[in-house]
mmCIF file of C-alpha atoms and ligand atoms in Angstrom:
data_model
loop_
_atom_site.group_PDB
_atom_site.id
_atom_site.type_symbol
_atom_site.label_atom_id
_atom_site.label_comp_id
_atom_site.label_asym_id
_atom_site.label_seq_id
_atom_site.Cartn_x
_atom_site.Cartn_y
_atom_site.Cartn_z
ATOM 1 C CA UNK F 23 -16.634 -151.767 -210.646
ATOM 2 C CA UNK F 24 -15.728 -153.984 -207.519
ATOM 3 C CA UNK F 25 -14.187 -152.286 -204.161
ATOM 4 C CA UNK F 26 -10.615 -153.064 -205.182
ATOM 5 C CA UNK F 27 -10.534 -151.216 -208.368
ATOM 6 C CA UNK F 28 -13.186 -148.558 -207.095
ATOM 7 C CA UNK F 29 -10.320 -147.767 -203.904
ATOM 8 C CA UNK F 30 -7.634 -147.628 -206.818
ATOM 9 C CA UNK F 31 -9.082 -145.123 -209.255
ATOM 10 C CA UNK F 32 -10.283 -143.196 -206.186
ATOM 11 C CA UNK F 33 -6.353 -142.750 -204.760
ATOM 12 C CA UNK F 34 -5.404 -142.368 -207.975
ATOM 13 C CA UNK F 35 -7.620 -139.265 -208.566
ATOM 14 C CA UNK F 36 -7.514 -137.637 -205.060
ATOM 15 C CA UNK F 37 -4.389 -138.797 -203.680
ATOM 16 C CA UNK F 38 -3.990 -139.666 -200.141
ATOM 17 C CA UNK F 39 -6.539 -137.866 -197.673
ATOM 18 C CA UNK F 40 -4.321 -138.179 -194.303
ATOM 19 C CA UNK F 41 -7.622 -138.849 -191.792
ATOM 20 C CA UNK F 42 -8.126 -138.219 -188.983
ATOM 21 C CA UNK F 43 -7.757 -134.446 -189.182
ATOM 22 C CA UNK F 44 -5.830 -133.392 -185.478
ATOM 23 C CA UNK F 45 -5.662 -129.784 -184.595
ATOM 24 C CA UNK F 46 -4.532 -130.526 -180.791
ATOM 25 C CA UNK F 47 -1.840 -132.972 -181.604
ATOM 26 C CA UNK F 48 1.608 -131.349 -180.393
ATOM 27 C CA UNK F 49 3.658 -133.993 -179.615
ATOM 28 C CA UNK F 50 4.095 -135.820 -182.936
ATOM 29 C CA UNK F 51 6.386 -133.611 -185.306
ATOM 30 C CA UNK F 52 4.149 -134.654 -188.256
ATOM 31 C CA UNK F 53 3.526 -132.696 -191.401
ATOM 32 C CA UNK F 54 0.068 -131.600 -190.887
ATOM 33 C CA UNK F 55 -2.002 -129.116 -193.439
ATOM 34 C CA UNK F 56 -3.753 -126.312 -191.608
ATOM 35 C CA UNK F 57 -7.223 -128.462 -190.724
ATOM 36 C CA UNK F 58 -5.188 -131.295 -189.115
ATOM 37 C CA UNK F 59 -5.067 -133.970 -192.000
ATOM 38 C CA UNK F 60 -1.866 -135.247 -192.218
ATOM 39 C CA UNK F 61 -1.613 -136.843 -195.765
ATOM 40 C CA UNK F 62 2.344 -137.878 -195.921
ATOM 41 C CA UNK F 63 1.652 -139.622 -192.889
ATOM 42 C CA UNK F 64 -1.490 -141.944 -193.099
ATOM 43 C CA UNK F 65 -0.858 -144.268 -190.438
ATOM 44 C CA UNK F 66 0.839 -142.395 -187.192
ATOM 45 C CA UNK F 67 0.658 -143.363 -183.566
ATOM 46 C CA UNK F 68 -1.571 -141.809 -181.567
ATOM 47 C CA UNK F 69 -1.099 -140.021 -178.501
ATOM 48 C CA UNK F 70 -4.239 -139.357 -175.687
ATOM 49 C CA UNK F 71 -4.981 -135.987 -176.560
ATOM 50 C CA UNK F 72 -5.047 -137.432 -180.787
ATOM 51 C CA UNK F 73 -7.382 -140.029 -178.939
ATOM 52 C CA UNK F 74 -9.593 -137.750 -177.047
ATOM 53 C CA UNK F 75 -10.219 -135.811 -180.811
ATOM 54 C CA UNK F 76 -10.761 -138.564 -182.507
ATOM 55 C CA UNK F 77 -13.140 -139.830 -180.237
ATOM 56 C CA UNK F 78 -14.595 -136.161 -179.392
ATOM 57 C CA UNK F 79 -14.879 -135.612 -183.250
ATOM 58 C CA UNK F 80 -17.125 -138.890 -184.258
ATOM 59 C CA UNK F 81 -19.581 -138.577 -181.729
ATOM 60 C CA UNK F 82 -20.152 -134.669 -182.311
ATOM 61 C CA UNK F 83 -20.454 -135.328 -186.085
ATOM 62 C CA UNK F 84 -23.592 -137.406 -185.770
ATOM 63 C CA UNK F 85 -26.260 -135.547 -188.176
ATOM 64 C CA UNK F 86 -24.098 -132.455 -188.751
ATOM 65 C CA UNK F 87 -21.631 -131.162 -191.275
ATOM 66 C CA UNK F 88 -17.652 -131.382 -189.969
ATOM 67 C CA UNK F 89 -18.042 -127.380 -190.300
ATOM 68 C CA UNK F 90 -19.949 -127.691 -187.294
ATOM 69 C CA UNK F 91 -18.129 -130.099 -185.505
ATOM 70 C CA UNK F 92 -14.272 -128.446 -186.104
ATOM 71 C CA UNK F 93 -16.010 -125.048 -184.348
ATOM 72 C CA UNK F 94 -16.293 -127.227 -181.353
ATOM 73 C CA UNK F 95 -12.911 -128.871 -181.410
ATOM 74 C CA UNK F 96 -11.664 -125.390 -181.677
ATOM 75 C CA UNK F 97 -13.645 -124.253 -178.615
ATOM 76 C CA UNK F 98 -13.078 -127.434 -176.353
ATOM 77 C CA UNK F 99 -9.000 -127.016 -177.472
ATOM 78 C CA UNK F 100 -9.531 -122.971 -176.401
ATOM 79 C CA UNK F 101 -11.190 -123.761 -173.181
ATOM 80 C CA UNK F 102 -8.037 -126.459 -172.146
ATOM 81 C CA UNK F 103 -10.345 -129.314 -172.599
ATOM 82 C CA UNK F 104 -8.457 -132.322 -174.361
ATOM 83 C CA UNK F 105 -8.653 -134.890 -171.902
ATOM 84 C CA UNK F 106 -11.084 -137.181 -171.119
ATOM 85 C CA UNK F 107 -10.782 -136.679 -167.567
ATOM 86 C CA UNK F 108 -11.449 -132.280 -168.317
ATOM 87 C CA UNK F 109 -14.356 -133.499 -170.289
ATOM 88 C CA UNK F 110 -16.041 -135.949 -167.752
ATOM 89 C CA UNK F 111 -15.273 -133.809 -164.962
ATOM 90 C CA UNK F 112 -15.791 -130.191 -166.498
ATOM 91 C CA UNK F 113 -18.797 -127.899 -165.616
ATOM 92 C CA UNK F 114 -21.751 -129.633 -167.464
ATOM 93 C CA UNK F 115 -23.307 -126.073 -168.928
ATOM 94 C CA UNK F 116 -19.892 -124.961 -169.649
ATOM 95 C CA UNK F 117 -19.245 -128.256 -172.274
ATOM 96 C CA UNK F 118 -22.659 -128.214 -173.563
ATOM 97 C CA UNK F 119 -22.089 -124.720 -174.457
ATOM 98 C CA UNK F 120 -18.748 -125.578 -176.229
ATOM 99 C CA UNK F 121 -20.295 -128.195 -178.292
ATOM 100 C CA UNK F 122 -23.611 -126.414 -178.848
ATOM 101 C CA UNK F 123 -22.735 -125.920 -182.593
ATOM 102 C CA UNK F 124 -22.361 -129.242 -183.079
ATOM 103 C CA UNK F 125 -26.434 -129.377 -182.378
ATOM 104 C CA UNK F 126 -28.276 -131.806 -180.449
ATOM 105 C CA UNK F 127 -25.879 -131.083 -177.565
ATOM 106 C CA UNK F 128 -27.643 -132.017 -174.432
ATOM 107 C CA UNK F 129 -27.553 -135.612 -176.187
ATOM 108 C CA UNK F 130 -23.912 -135.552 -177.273
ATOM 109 C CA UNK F 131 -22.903 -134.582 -173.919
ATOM 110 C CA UNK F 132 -24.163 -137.396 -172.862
ATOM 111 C CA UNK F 133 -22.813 -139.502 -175.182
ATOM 112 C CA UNK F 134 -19.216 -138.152 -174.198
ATOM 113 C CA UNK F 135 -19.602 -138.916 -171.262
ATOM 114 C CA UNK F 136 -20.482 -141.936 -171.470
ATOM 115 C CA UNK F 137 -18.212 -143.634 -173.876
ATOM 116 C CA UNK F 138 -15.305 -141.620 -172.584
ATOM 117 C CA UNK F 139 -15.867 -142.831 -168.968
ATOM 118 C CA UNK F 140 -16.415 -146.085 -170.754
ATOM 119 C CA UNK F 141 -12.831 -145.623 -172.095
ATOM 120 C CA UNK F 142 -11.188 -144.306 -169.309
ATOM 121 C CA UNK F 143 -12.536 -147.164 -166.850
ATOM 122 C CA UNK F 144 -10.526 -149.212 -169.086
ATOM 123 C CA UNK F 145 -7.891 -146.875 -169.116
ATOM 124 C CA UNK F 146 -8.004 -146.976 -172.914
ATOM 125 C CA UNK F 147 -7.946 -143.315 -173.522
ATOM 126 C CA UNK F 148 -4.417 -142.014 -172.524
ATOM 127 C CA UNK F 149 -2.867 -145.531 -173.235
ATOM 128 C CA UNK F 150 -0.044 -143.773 -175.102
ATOM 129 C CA UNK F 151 1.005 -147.154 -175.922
ATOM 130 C CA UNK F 152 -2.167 -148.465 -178.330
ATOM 131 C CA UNK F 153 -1.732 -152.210 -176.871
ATOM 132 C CA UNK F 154 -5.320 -151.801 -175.581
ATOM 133 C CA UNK F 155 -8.461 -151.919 -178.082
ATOM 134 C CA UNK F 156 -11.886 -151.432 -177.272
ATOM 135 C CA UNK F 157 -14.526 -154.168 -177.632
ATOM 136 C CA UNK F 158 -16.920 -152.898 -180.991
ATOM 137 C CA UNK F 159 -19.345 -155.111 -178.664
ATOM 138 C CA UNK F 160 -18.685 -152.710 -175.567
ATOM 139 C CA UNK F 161 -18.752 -149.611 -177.640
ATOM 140 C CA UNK F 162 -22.076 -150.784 -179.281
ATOM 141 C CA UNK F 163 -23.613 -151.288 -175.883
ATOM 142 C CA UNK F 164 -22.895 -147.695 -175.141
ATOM 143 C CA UNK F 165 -26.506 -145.674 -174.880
ATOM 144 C CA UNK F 166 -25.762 -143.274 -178.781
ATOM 145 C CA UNK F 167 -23.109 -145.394 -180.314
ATOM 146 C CA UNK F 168 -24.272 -147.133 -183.301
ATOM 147 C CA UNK F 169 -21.706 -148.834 -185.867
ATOM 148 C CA UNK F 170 -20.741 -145.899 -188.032
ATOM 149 C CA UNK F 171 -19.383 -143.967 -184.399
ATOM 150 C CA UNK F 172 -18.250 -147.246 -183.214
ATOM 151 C CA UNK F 173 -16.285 -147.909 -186.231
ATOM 152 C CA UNK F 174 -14.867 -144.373 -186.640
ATOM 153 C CA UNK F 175 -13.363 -144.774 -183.077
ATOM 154 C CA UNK F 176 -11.849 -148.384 -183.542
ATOM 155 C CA UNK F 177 -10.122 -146.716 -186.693
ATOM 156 C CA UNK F 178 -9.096 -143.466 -186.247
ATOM 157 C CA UNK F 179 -8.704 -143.507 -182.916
ATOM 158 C CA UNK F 180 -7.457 -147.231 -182.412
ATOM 159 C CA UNK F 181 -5.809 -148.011 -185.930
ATOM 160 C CA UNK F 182 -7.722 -151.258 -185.820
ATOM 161 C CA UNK F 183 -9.055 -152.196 -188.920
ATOM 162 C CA UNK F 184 -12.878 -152.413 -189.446
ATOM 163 C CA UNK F 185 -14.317 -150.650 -192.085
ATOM 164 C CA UNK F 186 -16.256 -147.770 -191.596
ATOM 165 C CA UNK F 187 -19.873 -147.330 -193.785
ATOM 166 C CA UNK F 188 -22.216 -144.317 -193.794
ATOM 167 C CA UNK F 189 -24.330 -142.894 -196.220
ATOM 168 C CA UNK F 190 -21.521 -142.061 -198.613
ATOM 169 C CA UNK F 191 -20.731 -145.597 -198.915
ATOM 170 C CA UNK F 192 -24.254 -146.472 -198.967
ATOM 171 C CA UNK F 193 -24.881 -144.089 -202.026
ATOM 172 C CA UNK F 194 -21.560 -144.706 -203.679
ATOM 173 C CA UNK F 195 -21.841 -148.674 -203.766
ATOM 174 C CA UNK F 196 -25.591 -148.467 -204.996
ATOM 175 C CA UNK F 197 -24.170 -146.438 -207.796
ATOM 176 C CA UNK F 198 -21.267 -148.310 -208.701
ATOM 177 C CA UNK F 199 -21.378 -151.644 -207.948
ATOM 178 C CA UNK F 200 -25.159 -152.324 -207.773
ATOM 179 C CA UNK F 201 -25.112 -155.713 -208.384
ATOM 180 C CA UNK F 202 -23.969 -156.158 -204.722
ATOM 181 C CA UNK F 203 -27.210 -155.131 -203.546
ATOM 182 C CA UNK F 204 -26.658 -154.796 -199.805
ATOM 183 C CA UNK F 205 -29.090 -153.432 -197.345
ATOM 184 C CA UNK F 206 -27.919 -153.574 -194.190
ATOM 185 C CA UNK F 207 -24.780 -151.847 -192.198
ATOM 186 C CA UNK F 208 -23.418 -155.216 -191.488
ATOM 187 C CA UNK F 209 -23.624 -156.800 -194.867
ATOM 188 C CA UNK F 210 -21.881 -153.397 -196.559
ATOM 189 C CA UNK F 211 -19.199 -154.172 -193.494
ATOM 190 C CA UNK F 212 -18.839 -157.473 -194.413
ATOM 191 C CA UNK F 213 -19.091 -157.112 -198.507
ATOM 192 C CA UNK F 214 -15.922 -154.109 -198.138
ATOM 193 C CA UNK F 215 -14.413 -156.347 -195.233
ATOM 194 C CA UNK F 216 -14.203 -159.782 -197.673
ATOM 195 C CA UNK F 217 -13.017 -157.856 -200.792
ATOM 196 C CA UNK F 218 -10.281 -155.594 -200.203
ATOM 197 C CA UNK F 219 -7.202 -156.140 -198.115
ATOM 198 C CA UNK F 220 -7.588 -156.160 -194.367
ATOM 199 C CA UNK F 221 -4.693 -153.047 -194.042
ATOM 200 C CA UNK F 222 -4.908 -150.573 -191.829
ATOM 201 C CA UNK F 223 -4.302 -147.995 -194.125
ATOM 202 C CA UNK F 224 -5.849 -148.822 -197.379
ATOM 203 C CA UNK F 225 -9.403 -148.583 -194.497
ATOM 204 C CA UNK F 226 -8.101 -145.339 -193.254
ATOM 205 C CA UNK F 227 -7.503 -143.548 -197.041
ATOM 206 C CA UNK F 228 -10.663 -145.781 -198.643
ATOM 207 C CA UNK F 229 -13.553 -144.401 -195.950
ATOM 208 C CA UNK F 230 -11.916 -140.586 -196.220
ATOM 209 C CA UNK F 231 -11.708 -140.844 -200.213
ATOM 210 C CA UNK F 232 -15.567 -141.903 -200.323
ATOM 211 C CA UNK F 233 -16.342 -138.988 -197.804
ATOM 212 C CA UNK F 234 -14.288 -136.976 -200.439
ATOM 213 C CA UNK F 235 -15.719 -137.837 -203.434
ATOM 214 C CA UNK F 236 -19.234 -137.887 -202.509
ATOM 215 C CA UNK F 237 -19.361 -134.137 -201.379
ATOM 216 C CA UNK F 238 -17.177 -133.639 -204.778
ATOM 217 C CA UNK F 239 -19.763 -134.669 -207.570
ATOM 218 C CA UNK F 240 -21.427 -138.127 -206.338
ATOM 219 C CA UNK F 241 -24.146 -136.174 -203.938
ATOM 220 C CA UNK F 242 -27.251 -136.981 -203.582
ATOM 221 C CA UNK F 243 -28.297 -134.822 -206.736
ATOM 222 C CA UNK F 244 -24.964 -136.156 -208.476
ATOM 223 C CA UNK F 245 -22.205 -133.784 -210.497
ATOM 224 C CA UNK F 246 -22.406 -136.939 -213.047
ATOM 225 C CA UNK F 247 -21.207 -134.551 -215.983
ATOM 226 C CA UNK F 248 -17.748 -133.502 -214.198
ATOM 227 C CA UNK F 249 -16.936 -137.039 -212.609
ATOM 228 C CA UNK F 250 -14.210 -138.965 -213.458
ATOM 229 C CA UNK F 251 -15.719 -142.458 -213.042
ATOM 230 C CA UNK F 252 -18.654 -141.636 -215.334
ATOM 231 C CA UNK F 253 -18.109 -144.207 -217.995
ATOM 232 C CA UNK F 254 -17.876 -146.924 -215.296
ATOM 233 C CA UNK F 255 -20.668 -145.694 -213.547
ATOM 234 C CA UNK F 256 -23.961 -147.813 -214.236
ATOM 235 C CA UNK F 257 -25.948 -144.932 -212.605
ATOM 236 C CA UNK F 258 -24.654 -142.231 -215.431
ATOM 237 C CA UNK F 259 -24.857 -145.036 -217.881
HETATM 238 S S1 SF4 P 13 -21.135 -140.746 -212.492
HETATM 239 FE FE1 SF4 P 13 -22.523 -139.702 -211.103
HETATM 240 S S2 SF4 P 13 -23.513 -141.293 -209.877
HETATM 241 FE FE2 SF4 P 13 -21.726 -142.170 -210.882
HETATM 242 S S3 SF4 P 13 -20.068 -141.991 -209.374
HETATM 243 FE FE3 SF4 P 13 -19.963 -140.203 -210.689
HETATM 244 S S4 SF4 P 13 -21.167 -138.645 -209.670
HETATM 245 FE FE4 SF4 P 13 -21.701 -140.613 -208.730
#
């Protein structure tokens, strides 16, 4: 397979995903389903409070299952937090608490706080507008922000397109198109970035569909027998 054809039969099977799943959103009449994704409506503009999740969301779901991390969305969205400015300037044991299930807490807090002070310095949070960007650079020079985060927030949060890559990817591409043989973050980046379309959506839906089908059959002890892309698969083959 090659990425073109892999995103194709992918879409084809699953349909649309609608990232980034937003439970606080209330000021966009979008169709939404009950977790926040909003599948007729891949590419919408976001708000701050859409921002702050998005942001809020990729950093809490470093090393932990999205269970986790949508228990603490809930909690900060109970508690009135969706702001950057309730986060940063909210009672430290109060947000640790609310994020506690996301695990490793003390060091997300952290991390919050500093890429969403980061954000806010450059008034890039509740820029309603989206003219503003953040620097992958900047974001990468943030103390916890490696690519995968960084990416996440450039396009979920920022509708800029650079490809996201985590361990799904990783797995999936060994497995289907091993003849790339990549190794490193930046050359999977690069290899997805140089052979599919730079559009904002077909990133969006491609990232989400791999996230999909991976915890579907192609985990790490793969479904093989009850996947759809088995005869084109040179791992099952
Ligand atoms: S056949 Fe198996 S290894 Fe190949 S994509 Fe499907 S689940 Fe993954």
């Amino acid at each position: 397979m090659n990425p073109e054809n892999l995103y194709t039969s992918l879409y084809k099977y699953y349909g649309p995903q609608g990232w980034w799943p937003l439970t606080m959103n209330s000021c966009y009449n979008i169709e939404k389903d009950i977790s926040g994704y909003h599948k007729k409506n891949p590419l919408i503009k976001h708000n701050s409070t859409d921002r702050f999740e998005i942001i809020t969301g990729a950093i809490l779901t470093q090393n932990t299952s999205w269970k986790n991390v949508e228990i603490c969305i809930k909690n900060l969205k109970n508690n009135g937090i969706i702001t950057a400015e309730a986060l940063i300037n909210g009672e430290e044991e109060n947000i640790k608490a609310i994020i506690k299930s996301s695990g490793y807490y003390n060091q997300k807090y952290k991390k919050l706080k500093l890429v969403l002070n980061y954000l806010k310095d450059n008034d890039l949070v509740n820029n309603d507008n989206n003219v503003f960007i953040p620097d992958r650079g900047d974001l990468l020079q943030i103390w916890g922000i490696g690519e995968e985060t960084a990416d996440s927030i450039l396009l979920y949060g920022y509708n800029k397109p650079s490809f996201v890559i985590d361990t799904y990817t990783q797995r999936i591409t060994e497995r289907l198109i091993p003849d790339a043989k990549l190794k490193k973050y930046k050359e999977y980046k690069k290899y997805f970035e140089d052979n599919i379309e730079k559009n904002i959506v077909l990133y969006n839906e491609y990232h989400a569909l791999i996230v999909k089908h991976s915890i579907e059959v192609c985990r790490k002890t793969p479904l093989c027998i009850e996947c759809f892309l088995k005869e084109s698969c040179s791992y099952y083959g």
